Amino acid sequence: MLDCAIIGGGPAGLTAGLYTTRGGLKEVVMYEMGMPGGQITQSSEIENYPGVFREDPPLTGMELMEPWPKQCMHFGLKHEMKEVQRVRRSEAGHFIVELSGDESVEAKTVIVCTGSTPRRAGFKGEEEFLGRGVSTCATCDGFFYKDKEVAVLGGGDTALEEALYLANICSKVYVIHRRDTFRAAPPTVERAMKNPKIEFILNATVEEAFGDAMGLEGVKIRFKDGREEVLKVPGLFVFVGNNVNNKVLKQEDGSFLCDVNEQGQVIVDLNMHTSVPGLFAAGDLRIEAPKQVVCAASDGAIAGMQALHYIQENEL
Ligand code: FAD
Ligand code: NAP
């Protein structure tokens, strides 16, 4: 029986692993289906994780995460490169973690840290320029375009709120949206409309992102009426929705093991407790996640400490 099963090996999962093992738990396994590090390893630059800033060349996400697993393993965390299929409750009140290949393990506590995945819009060049001009995070990458022109794709709350955020940094923000009405809340639409730095390009979508080895140079826009336009921008922010990686919590009958909101984000309290005792969630998959490495790591630390308390209090 494991003391704690951690699902996902991004900043939240690794930090949960550090705090549980260093806090004294002996049997802690982190199930990460790929290499540990999480989605930040896709980023070519990170400059908002405190204490590790490097200007030239900038610190990559891969470099940031490289030492984390080693530090965790030093204190006893084990990593198994396996995909978790499902977590369910056992009759004894523990958890059964079902792994790919019909294997399963029992655990006293589980910390789910499977993150979320920004949806792709599906235009040509989107993957090629991701992290090199195409971004899904204004807080992360907005500053790289200080006093430059950028574009935002999408017409939901995220797109318009992030366009307003970018307007504080960039010289101009084009919002490209496929309709002429918005999914975003009316007050947000009004604020964006009133902002002199924001220009709307409506009834249009991005058809192609183009550039060279140095990165994005611009986007080809296709209007509903067939017209085509080229917008020369070094940055395109894509906000077309998010998929929460919550499938491990889905039960055979289609219900979720713990409470989730209508977007599928896991509902937690300030201690990362879900609605099920002994089950914790941390990082990008929880409600109101700021989707930052520093915040995911903080969640992981809190969840790790709470798993320790839970085991001690219940004398498991
Ligand atoms: P993730 O990092 O998403 O990790 C989740 C892990 O769980 C993944 O490794 C995945 O393989 C694993 N997993 C999922 N399902 C399963 C399963 N069923 N079984 C086993 N393993 C599973 N943040 C910043 O603070 N600053 C930045 O500059 C910044 N730039 C970014 C740039 C890019 C291109 C991207 C994509 C993100 C950026 N972010 C940035 C956001 C940051 O990466 C995330 O907020 C952070 O990684 C979330 O951590 P997490 O541990 O919650 O989830
Ligand atoms: P969203 O509401 O699903 O909006 C996605 C937007 O992207 C829509 O405008 C959609 O267009 C567009 N889109 C989708 N696929 C596209 C494609 N392939 N190409 C071009 N455009 C595409 O996503 P979100 O903005 O991330 O918000 C998610 C949820 O979080 C929502 O419920 C939102 O209200 C909530 N949220 C709330 C706040 C807040 O309350 N402050 C802030 C952020 C998010 P269509 O409109 O034509 O479908």
Short mmCIF file of N, CA and C in Angstrom, two decimals, residues 136-308:
data_model
loop_
_atom_site.label_atom_id
_atom_site.label_comp_id
_atom_site.label_asym_id
_atom_site.label_seq_id
_atom_site.Cartn_x
_atom_site.Cartn_y
_atom_site.Cartn_z
N THR A 136 0.04 30.64 -25.54
CA THR A 136 -1.27 30.43 -24.92
C THR A 136 -1.28 31.05 -23.52
N CYS A 137 -0.34 31.95 -23.26
CA CYS A 137 -0.23 32.51 -21.91
C CYS A 137 0.30 33.94 -21.96
N ALA A 138 -0.60 34.92 -21.72
CA ALA A 138 -0.18 36.33 -21.78
C ALA A 138 0.70 36.70 -20.59
N THR A 139 0.38 36.17 -19.40
CA THR A 139 1.20 36.48 -18.22
C THR A 139 2.62 35.99 -18.43
N CYS A 140 2.73 34.83 -19.10
CA CYS A 140 4.06 34.24 -19.32
C CYS A 140 4.83 35.01 -20.37
N ASP A 141 4.19 35.30 -21.50
CA ASP A 141 4.93 35.74 -22.68
C ASP A 141 4.67 37.18 -23.10
N GLY A 142 3.66 37.83 -22.49
CA GLY A 142 3.30 39.20 -22.91
C GLY A 142 4.48 40.15 -22.90
N PHE A 143 5.31 40.04 -21.88
CA PHE A 143 6.41 40.99 -21.71
C PHE A 143 7.42 40.93 -22.85
N PHE A 144 7.50 39.77 -23.51
CA PHE A 144 8.44 39.65 -24.64
C PHE A 144 8.04 40.59 -25.79
N TYR A 145 6.80 41.05 -25.75
CA TYR A 145 6.29 41.91 -26.85
C TYR A 145 6.05 43.33 -26.37
N LYS A 146 6.81 43.75 -25.38
CA LYS A 146 6.66 45.11 -24.84
C LYS A 146 6.82 46.12 -25.97
N ASP A 147 5.86 47.02 -26.07
CA ASP A 147 5.84 48.09 -27.09
C ASP A 147 5.80 47.55 -28.52
N LYS A 148 5.35 46.32 -28.67
CA LYS A 148 5.20 45.77 -30.04
C LYS A 148 3.73 45.46 -30.28
N GLU A 149 3.38 45.19 -31.54
CA GLU A 149 2.00 44.84 -31.88
C GLU A 149 1.82 43.32 -31.79
N VAL A 150 0.70 42.90 -31.20
CA VAL A 150 0.42 41.47 -31.11
C VAL A 150 -1.04 41.21 -31.52
N ALA A 151 -1.36 39.94 -31.72
CA ALA A 151 -2.75 39.57 -32.02
C ALA A 151 -3.22 38.54 -31.01
N VAL A 152 -4.54 38.55 -30.77
CA VAL A 152 -5.18 37.58 -29.88
C VAL A 152 -6.25 36.88 -30.70
N LEU A 153 -6.33 35.57 -30.58
CA LEU A 153 -7.39 34.83 -31.29
C LEU A 153 -8.40 34.31 -30.28
N GLY A 154 -9.69 34.62 -30.51
CA GLY A 154 -10.74 34.14 -29.61
C GLY A 154 -11.66 35.26 -29.20
N GLY A 155 -12.87 34.90 -28.76
CA GLY A 155 -13.85 35.91 -28.36
C GLY A 155 -14.51 35.58 -27.03
N GLY A 156 -13.84 34.74 -26.22
CA GLY A 156 -14.37 34.39 -24.90
C GLY A 156 -13.79 35.30 -23.83
N ASP A 157 -14.13 35.01 -22.58
CA ASP A 157 -13.63 35.82 -21.46
C ASP A 157 -12.11 35.84 -21.40
N THR A 158 -11.51 34.67 -21.62
CA THR A 158 -10.05 34.61 -21.52
C THR A 158 -9.42 35.52 -22.58
N ALA A 159 -9.90 35.40 -23.83
CA ALA A 159 -9.30 36.19 -24.92
C ALA A 159 -9.40 37.68 -24.62
N LEU A 160 -10.57 38.13 -24.19
CA LEU A 160 -10.73 39.58 -24.00
C LEU A 160 -10.02 40.07 -22.74
N GLU A 161 -10.03 39.27 -21.68
CA GLU A 161 -9.30 39.68 -20.47
C GLU A 161 -7.80 39.73 -20.75
N GLU A 162 -7.32 38.75 -21.48
CA GLU A 162 -5.88 38.72 -21.78
C GLU A 162 -5.52 39.82 -22.78
N ALA A 163 -6.44 40.17 -23.67
CA ALA A 163 -6.20 41.29 -24.60
C ALA A 163 -6.05 42.58 -23.79
N LEU A 164 -6.88 42.74 -22.76
CA LEU A 164 -6.78 43.94 -21.91
C LEU A 164 -5.45 43.94 -21.15
N TYR A 165 -5.04 42.77 -20.69
CA TYR A 165 -3.75 42.65 -20.00
C TYR A 165 -2.61 43.04 -20.95
N LEU A 166 -2.68 42.50 -22.18
CA LEU A 166 -1.62 42.76 -23.16
C LEU A 166 -1.59 44.24 -23.57
N ALA A 167 -2.77 44.88 -23.56
CA ALA A 167 -2.83 46.30 -23.95
C ALA A 167 -2.03 47.18 -22.99
N ASN A 168 -1.79 46.70 -21.77
CA ASN A 168 -0.96 47.45 -20.81
C ASN A 168 0.51 47.36 -21.16
N ILE A 169 0.89 46.38 -21.94
CA ILE A 169 2.30 46.13 -22.22
C ILE A 169 2.65 46.46 -23.68
N CYS A 170 1.75 46.06 -24.58
CA CYS A 170 2.06 46.14 -26.02
C CYS A 170 1.56 47.45 -26.61
N SER A 171 2.08 47.79 -27.80
CA SER A 171 1.67 49.05 -28.42
C SER A 171 0.29 48.93 -29.04
N LYS A 172 -0.06 47.70 -29.49
CA LYS A 172 -1.39 47.49 -30.09
C LYS A 172 -1.77 46.03 -29.98
N VAL A 173 -3.06 45.76 -29.78
CA VAL A 173 -3.52 44.38 -29.69
C VAL A 173 -4.68 44.19 -30.67
N TYR A 174 -4.50 43.34 -31.66
CA TYR A 174 -5.59 43.00 -32.58
C TYR A 174 -6.31 41.78 -32.00
N VAL A 175 -7.64 41.88 -31.86
CA VAL A 175 -8.41 40.71 -31.41
C VAL A 175 -9.12 40.13 -32.63
N ILE A 176 -8.75 38.92 -32.96
CA ILE A 176 -9.34 38.26 -34.13
C ILE A 176 -10.39 37.29 -33.63
N HIS A 177 -11.63 37.48 -34.06
CA HIS A 177 -12.72 36.62 -33.57
C HIS A 177 -13.60 36.19 -34.75
N ARG A 178 -14.03 34.94 -34.73
CA ARG A 178 -14.72 34.38 -35.90
C ARG A 178 -16.17 34.84 -36.06
N ARG A 179 -16.71 35.55 -35.06
CA ARG A 179 -18.08 36.06 -35.17
C ARG A 179 -18.06 37.56 -34.89
N ASP A 180 -19.27 38.21 -34.90
CA ASP A 180 -19.29 39.63 -34.52
C ASP A 180 -20.00 39.82 -33.19
N THR A 181 -20.33 38.72 -32.53
CA THR A 181 -20.80 38.79 -31.14
C THR A 181 -19.87 37.92 -30.31
N PHE A 182 -19.91 38.18 -29.00
CA PHE A 182 -18.88 37.56 -28.15
C PHE A 182 -19.47 36.63 -27.10
N ARG A 183 -18.69 35.63 -26.78
CA ARG A 183 -19.01 34.71 -25.69
C ARG A 183 -18.65 35.36 -24.34
N ALA A 184 -17.72 36.30 -24.38
CA ALA A 184 -17.24 36.96 -23.15
C ALA A 184 -18.37 37.76 -22.51
N ALA A 185 -18.25 38.02 -21.19
CA ALA A 185 -19.25 38.80 -20.46
C ALA A 185 -19.34 40.22 -21.03
N PRO A 186 -20.56 40.77 -21.15
CA PRO A 186 -20.72 42.10 -21.75
C PRO A 186 -19.83 43.20 -21.14
N PRO A 187 -19.66 43.28 -19.81
CA PRO A 187 -18.78 44.35 -19.29
C PRO A 187 -17.34 44.21 -19.78
N THR A 188 -16.89 42.97 -19.97
CA THR A 188 -15.51 42.75 -20.45
C THR A 188 -15.42 43.19 -21.91
N VAL A 189 -16.46 42.86 -22.68
CA VAL A 189 -16.47 43.26 -24.10
C VAL A 189 -16.43 44.79 -24.17
N GLU A 190 -17.22 45.43 -23.31
CA GLU A 190 -17.29 46.89 -23.33
C GLU A 190 -15.93 47.52 -23.00
N ARG A 191 -15.27 46.96 -22.00
CA ARG A 191 -13.95 47.50 -21.62
C ARG A 191 -12.95 47.34 -22.75
N ALA A 192 -13.01 46.19 -23.41
CA ALA A 192 -12.07 45.94 -24.52
C ALA A 192 -12.38 46.89 -25.69
N MET A 193 -13.68 47.08 -25.95
CA MET A 193 -14.08 47.97 -27.05
C MET A 193 -13.61 49.40 -26.81
N LYS A 194 -13.63 49.80 -25.54
CA LYS A 194 -13.26 51.19 -25.19
C LYS A 194 -11.76 51.40 -25.15
N ASN A 195 -11.01 50.31 -25.12
CA ASN A 195 -9.55 50.46 -24.98
C ASN A 195 -8.94 50.91 -26.31
N PRO A 196 -8.28 52.06 -26.32
CA PRO A 196 -7.77 52.60 -27.60
C PRO A 196 -6.68 51.73 -28.24
N LYS A 197 -6.07 50.87 -27.44
CA LYS A 197 -4.98 50.04 -28.00
C LYS A 197 -5.52 48.75 -28.62
N ILE A 198 -6.82 48.46 -28.41
CA ILE A 198 -7.36 47.20 -28.93
C ILE A 198 -8.16 47.45 -30.20
N GLU A 199 -7.82 46.70 -31.23
CA GLU A 199 -8.58 46.80 -32.50
C GLU A 199 -9.17 45.42 -32.82
N PHE A 200 -10.47 45.40 -33.12
CA PHE A 200 -11.14 44.12 -33.39
C PHE A 200 -11.12 43.78 -34.87
N ILE A 201 -10.82 42.54 -35.16
CA ILE A 201 -10.92 42.02 -36.53
C ILE A 201 -11.96 40.91 -36.44
N LEU A 202 -13.19 41.21 -36.90
CA LEU A 202 -14.31 40.30 -36.65
C LEU A 202 -14.69 39.49 -37.89
N ASN A 203 -15.47 38.43 -37.64
CA ASN A 203 -15.88 37.52 -38.71
C ASN A 203 -14.66 36.99 -39.47
N ALA A 204 -13.65 36.72 -38.71
CA ALA A 204 -12.38 36.29 -39.33
C ALA A 204 -11.66 35.32 -38.42
N THR A 205 -10.82 34.52 -39.02
CA THR A 205 -10.00 33.63 -38.19
C THR A 205 -8.61 33.50 -38.78
N VAL A 206 -7.70 32.97 -37.98
CA VAL A 206 -6.33 32.81 -38.46
C VAL A 206 -6.26 31.55 -39.31
N GLU A 207 -5.74 31.72 -40.50
CA GLU A 207 -5.62 30.57 -41.40
C GLU A 207 -4.22 29.96 -41.32
N GLU A 208 -3.24 30.86 -41.12
CA GLU A 208 -1.86 30.37 -41.13
C GLU A 208 -0.96 31.30 -40.32
N ALA A 209 -0.02 30.70 -39.61
CA ALA A 209 1.04 31.47 -38.95
C ALA A 209 2.30 31.26 -39.77
N PHE A 210 3.04 32.34 -40.06
CA PHE A 210 4.25 32.16 -40.86
C PHE A 210 5.43 32.88 -40.23
N GLY A 211 6.62 32.46 -40.60
CA GLY A 211 7.83 33.06 -40.06
C GLY A 211 9.04 32.30 -40.54
N ASP A 212 10.13 32.41 -39.75
CA ASP A 212 11.33 31.68 -40.12
C ASP A 212 11.95 31.07 -38.88
N ALA A 213 13.21 30.70 -38.97
CA ALA A 213 13.88 30.02 -37.85
C ALA A 213 13.91 30.91 -36.59
N MET A 214 13.84 32.23 -36.80
CA MET A 214 13.88 33.16 -35.65
C MET A 214 12.54 33.23 -34.92
N GLY A 215 11.47 32.81 -35.61
CA GLY A 215 10.15 32.84 -34.97
C GLY A 215 9.07 33.41 -35.88
N LEU A 216 7.94 33.73 -35.25
CA LEU A 216 6.76 34.18 -36.00
C LEU A 216 6.99 35.56 -36.63
N GLU A 217 6.50 35.70 -37.87
CA GLU A 217 6.58 37.03 -38.50
C GLU A 217 5.19 37.62 -38.71
N GLY A 218 4.19 36.75 -38.81
CA GLY A 218 2.85 37.27 -39.02
C GLY A 218 1.82 36.17 -39.20
N VAL A 219 0.58 36.60 -39.41
CA VAL A 219 -0.49 35.61 -39.61
C VAL A 219 -1.34 35.98 -40.83
N LYS A 220 -1.84 34.94 -41.47
CA LYS A 220 -2.75 35.13 -42.59
C LYS A 220 -4.16 34.99 -42.04
N ILE A 221 -4.99 36.00 -42.28
CA ILE A 221 -6.35 35.99 -41.74
C ILE A 221 -7.34 35.76 -42.87
N ARG A 222 -8.33 34.93 -42.62
CA ARG A 222 -9.37 34.67 -43.61
C ARG A 222 -10.71 35.16 -43.05
N PHE A 223 -11.36 36.06 -43.81
CA PHE A 223 -12.67 36.57 -43.39
C PHE A 223 -13.77 35.63 -43.88
N LYS A 224 -14.93 35.74 -43.24
CA LYS A 224 -16.07 34.89 -43.60
C LYS A 224 -16.46 35.07 -45.07
N ASP A 225 -16.31 36.33 -45.58
CA ASP A 225 -16.70 36.59 -46.97
C ASP A 225 -15.62 36.16 -47.97
N GLY A 226 -14.56 35.49 -47.48
CA GLY A 226 -13.54 34.96 -48.39
C GLY A 226 -12.30 35.82 -48.51
N ARG A 227 -12.41 37.09 -48.06
CA ARG A 227 -11.23 37.97 -48.16
C ARG A 227 -10.06 37.44 -47.34
N GLU A 228 -8.87 37.82 -47.74
CA GLU A 228 -7.68 37.40 -47.00
C GLU A 228 -6.86 38.63 -46.62
N GLU A 229 -6.25 38.60 -45.44
CA GLU A 229 -5.44 39.74 -45.02
C GLU A 229 -4.21 39.21 -44.30
N VAL A 230 -3.10 39.92 -44.45
CA VAL A 230 -1.89 39.50 -43.73
C VAL A 230 -1.61 40.51 -42.64
N LEU A 231 -1.40 40.01 -41.44
CA LEU A 231 -1.12 40.88 -40.30
C LEU A 231 0.30 40.57 -39.84
N LYS A 232 1.17 41.58 -39.91
CA LYS A 232 2.58 41.35 -39.51
C LYS A 232 2.70 41.57 -38.00
N VAL A 233 2.73 40.50 -37.26
CA VAL A 233 2.89 40.59 -35.81
C VAL A 233 3.90 39.52 -35.35
N PRO A 234 4.75 39.85 -34.36
CA PRO A 234 5.69 38.84 -33.87
C PRO A 234 5.08 37.91 -32.82
N GLY A 235 3.85 38.27 -32.34
CA GLY A 235 3.22 37.45 -31.30
C GLY A 235 1.75 37.23 -31.57
N LEU A 236 1.31 35.97 -31.44
CA LEU A 236 -0.12 35.63 -31.56
C LEU A 236 -0.51 34.83 -30.33
N PHE A 237 -1.50 35.32 -29.60
CA PHE A 237 -1.97 34.64 -28.39
C PHE A 237 -3.28 33.92 -28.70
N VAL A 238 -3.27 32.62 -28.51
CA VAL A 238 -4.44 31.80 -28.88
C VAL A 238 -5.20 31.45 -27.60
N PHE A 239 -6.46 31.93 -27.51
CA PHE A 239 -7.30 31.63 -26.34
C PHE A 239 -8.64 31.10 -26.83
N VAL A 240 -8.64 29.85 -27.21
CA VAL A 240 -9.87 29.27 -27.77
C VAL A 240 -10.43 28.18 -26.84
N GLY A 241 -10.14 28.32 -25.56
CA GLY A 241 -10.67 27.37 -24.57
C GLY A 241 -9.57 26.46 -24.02
N ASN A 242 -9.93 25.72 -23.00
CA ASN A 242 -8.96 24.90 -22.28
C ASN A 242 -9.56 23.54 -21.95
N ASN A 243 -8.78 22.49 -22.08
CA ASN A 243 -9.26 21.18 -21.62
C ASN A 243 -8.59 20.83 -20.30
N VAL A 244 -9.40 20.58 -19.29
CA VAL A 244 -8.85 20.19 -17.98
C VAL A 244 -8.57 18.69 -18.05
N ASN A 245 -7.38 18.30 -17.66
CA ASN A 245 -7.02 16.87 -17.73
C ASN A 245 -7.57 16.13 -16.50
N ASN A 246 -8.89 15.94 -16.51
CA ASN A 246 -9.55 15.36 -15.33
C ASN A 246 -10.01 13.93 -15.53
N LYS A 247 -9.56 13.31 -16.64
CA LYS A 247 -10.17 12.01 -16.98
C LYS A 247 -9.85 10.92 -15.95
N VAL A 248 -8.77 11.09 -15.19
CA VAL A 248 -8.45 10.06 -14.17
C VAL A 248 -9.50 10.04 -13.06
N LEU A 249 -10.26 11.11 -12.96
CA LEU A 249 -11.28 11.17 -11.90
C LEU A 249 -12.63 10.66 -12.36
N LYS A 250 -12.75 10.38 -13.65
CA LYS A 250 -14.03 9.90 -14.21
C LYS A 250 -14.25 8.44 -13.83
N GLN A 251 -15.41 8.15 -13.27
CA GLN A 251 -15.74 6.79 -12.84
C GLN A 251 -16.42 6.04 -13.97
N GLU A 252 -16.57 4.74 -13.77
CA GLU A 252 -17.15 3.91 -14.84
C GLU A 252 -18.55 4.38 -15.24
N ASP A 253 -19.31 4.93 -14.27
CA ASP A 253 -20.69 5.36 -14.58
C ASP A 253 -20.73 6.78 -15.14
N GLY A 254 -19.55 7.39 -15.39
CA GLY A 254 -19.51 8.72 -16.01
C GLY A 254 -19.45 9.85 -15.00
N SER A 255 -19.69 9.55 -13.72
CA SER A 255 -19.61 10.60 -12.69
C SER A 255 -18.14 10.85 -12.34
N PHE A 256 -17.89 11.95 -11.63
CA PHE A 256 -16.53 12.23 -11.18
C PHE A 256 -16.36 11.76 -9.73
N LEU A 257 -15.16 11.33 -9.40
CA LEU A 257 -14.88 10.85 -8.04
C LEU A 257 -15.12 11.97 -7.01
N CYS A 258 -14.79 13.21 -7.41
CA CYS A 258 -14.99 14.33 -6.48
C CYS A 258 -15.72 15.45 -7.23
N ASP A 259 -16.08 16.51 -6.51
CA ASP A 259 -16.83 17.60 -7.15
C ASP A 259 -15.95 18.36 -8.15
N VAL A 260 -16.53 18.65 -9.30
CA VAL A 260 -15.86 19.49 -10.30
C VAL A 260 -16.86 20.57 -10.72
N ASN A 261 -16.39 21.69 -11.27
CA ASN A 261 -17.34 22.72 -11.72
C ASN A 261 -17.78 22.43 -13.17
N GLU A 262 -18.55 23.33 -13.74
CA GLU A 262 -19.12 23.04 -15.07
C GLU A 262 -18.05 22.98 -16.17
N GLN A 263 -16.87 23.54 -15.90
CA GLN A 263 -15.78 23.41 -16.89
C GLN A 263 -14.90 22.19 -16.62
N GLY A 264 -15.27 21.41 -15.59
CA GLY A 264 -14.51 20.21 -15.28
C GLY A 264 -13.31 20.46 -14.37
N GLN A 265 -13.17 21.72 -13.90
CA GLN A 265 -12.05 22.01 -12.99
C GLN A 265 -12.37 21.44 -11.62
N VAL A 266 -11.35 20.89 -10.96
CA VAL A 266 -11.59 20.23 -9.67
C VAL A 266 -11.77 21.29 -8.57
N ILE A 267 -12.85 21.13 -7.83
CA ILE A 267 -13.14 22.09 -6.75
C ILE A 267 -12.31 21.71 -5.52
N VAL A 268 -11.50 22.66 -5.07
CA VAL A 268 -10.67 22.44 -3.88
C VAL A 268 -10.85 23.63 -2.94
N ASP A 269 -10.46 23.41 -1.66
CA ASP A 269 -10.41 24.55 -0.75
C ASP A 269 -8.98 25.08 -0.72
N LEU A 270 -8.71 26.01 0.18
CA LEU A 270 -7.38 26.62 0.20
C LEU A 270 -6.28 25.63 0.58
N ASN A 271 -6.68 24.47 1.12
CA ASN A 271 -5.71 23.43 1.47
C ASN A 271 -5.62 22.34 0.41
N MET A 272 -6.20 22.60 -0.74
CA MET A 272 -6.17 21.66 -1.87
C MET A 272 -6.94 20.37 -1.59
N HIS A 273 -7.83 20.40 -0.59
CA HIS A 273 -8.70 19.26 -0.31
C HIS A 273 -9.81 19.25 -1.36
N THR A 274 -10.07 18.10 -1.94
CA THR A 274 -11.25 17.96 -2.80
C THR A 274 -12.43 17.61 -1.90
N SER A 275 -13.56 17.28 -2.50
CA SER A 275 -14.73 16.91 -1.69
C SER A 275 -14.58 15.51 -1.09
N VAL A 276 -13.53 14.78 -1.47
CA VAL A 276 -13.32 13.41 -0.96
C VAL A 276 -12.12 13.41 0.00
N PRO A 277 -12.32 13.03 1.26
CA PRO A 277 -11.19 13.02 2.20
C PRO A 277 -10.04 12.14 1.70
N GLY A 278 -8.84 12.68 1.79
CA GLY A 278 -7.66 11.92 1.36
C GLY A 278 -7.30 12.13 -0.10
N LEU A 279 -8.19 12.79 -0.83
CA LEU A 279 -7.92 13.09 -2.26
C LEU A 279 -7.68 14.59 -2.41
N PHE A 280 -6.53 14.92 -2.99
CA PHE A 280 -6.14 16.32 -3.14
C PHE A 280 -5.92 16.62 -4.62
N ALA A 281 -6.09 17.88 -5.00
CA ALA A 281 -5.80 18.28 -6.39
C ALA A 281 -4.95 19.54 -6.34
N ALA A 282 -3.97 19.64 -7.24
CA ALA A 282 -3.05 20.78 -7.21
C ALA A 282 -2.65 21.17 -8.62
N GLY A 283 -2.46 22.47 -8.82
CA GLY A 283 -1.96 22.95 -10.11
C GLY A 283 -3.07 23.36 -11.06
N ASP A 284 -2.76 23.30 -12.34
CA ASP A 284 -3.63 23.87 -13.38
C ASP A 284 -5.02 23.25 -13.48
N LEU A 285 -5.23 22.05 -12.90
CA LEU A 285 -6.55 21.43 -13.08
C LEU A 285 -7.54 21.86 -12.01
N ARG A 286 -7.09 22.66 -11.05
CA ARG A 286 -8.02 23.06 -9.99
C ARG A 286 -8.76 24.34 -10.37
N ILE A 287 -9.85 24.62 -9.66
CA ILE A 287 -10.61 25.86 -9.91
C ILE A 287 -9.71 27.07 -9.68
N GLU A 288 -9.97 28.09 -10.48
CA GLU A 288 -9.29 29.39 -10.35
C GLU A 288 -7.77 29.29 -10.37
N ALA A 289 -7.25 28.31 -11.10
CA ALA A 289 -5.78 28.16 -11.17
C ALA A 289 -5.19 29.34 -11.95
N PRO A 290 -4.17 29.99 -11.42
CA PRO A 290 -3.55 31.11 -12.15
C PRO A 290 -2.70 30.64 -13.33
N LYS A 291 -2.50 29.32 -13.44
CA LYS A 291 -1.75 28.71 -14.54
C LYS A 291 -0.34 29.31 -14.67
N GLN A 292 0.37 29.24 -13.55
CA GLN A 292 1.75 29.68 -13.47
C GLN A 292 2.55 28.61 -12.73
N VAL A 293 3.82 28.47 -13.09
CA VAL A 293 4.66 27.44 -12.47
C VAL A 293 4.76 27.68 -10.96
N VAL A 294 4.96 28.93 -10.58
CA VAL A 294 5.16 29.23 -9.16
C VAL A 294 3.90 28.87 -8.35
N CYS A 295 2.75 29.06 -8.95
CA CYS A 295 1.48 28.77 -8.26
C CYS A 295 1.24 27.26 -8.20
N ALA A 296 1.56 26.55 -9.29
CA ALA A 296 1.40 25.09 -9.30
C ALA A 296 2.32 24.46 -8.26
N ALA A 297 3.54 24.99 -8.15
CA ALA A 297 4.49 24.47 -7.16
C ALA A 297 3.95 24.72 -5.75
N SER A 298 3.40 25.89 -5.54
CA SER A 298 2.84 26.22 -4.22
C SER A 298 1.68 25.28 -3.88
N ASP A 299 0.80 25.05 -4.85
CA ASP A 299 -0.32 24.10 -4.64
C ASP A 299 0.22 22.72 -4.26
N GLY A 300 1.27 22.30 -4.96
CA GLY A 300 1.84 20.97 -4.71
C GLY A 300 2.39 20.88 -3.29
N ALA A 301 3.03 21.96 -2.84
CA ALA A 301 3.57 21.98 -1.47
C ALA A 301 2.43 21.87 -0.46
N ILE A 302 1.37 22.63 -0.69
CA ILE A 302 0.22 22.61 0.24
C ILE A 302 -0.40 21.22 0.26
N ALA A 303 -0.64 20.67 -0.92
CA ALA A 303 -1.27 19.34 -1.00
C ALA A 303 -0.39 18.29 -0.32
N GLY A 304 0.92 18.38 -0.52
CA GLY A 304 1.85 17.43 0.09
C GLY A 304 1.77 17.49 1.62
N MET A 305 1.77 18.70 2.15
CA MET A 305 1.70 18.86 3.61
C MET A 305 0.36 18.35 4.15
N GLN A 306 -0.71 18.59 3.37
CA GLN A 306 -2.04 18.14 3.81
C GLN A 306 -2.16 16.62 3.76
N ALA A 307 -1.51 15.98 2.81
CA ALA A 307 -1.53 14.52 2.74
C ALA A 307 -0.84 13.94 3.98
N LEU A 308 0.25 14.58 4.37
CA LEU A 308 0.96 14.16 5.61
C LEU A 308 0.04 14.26 6.82
#
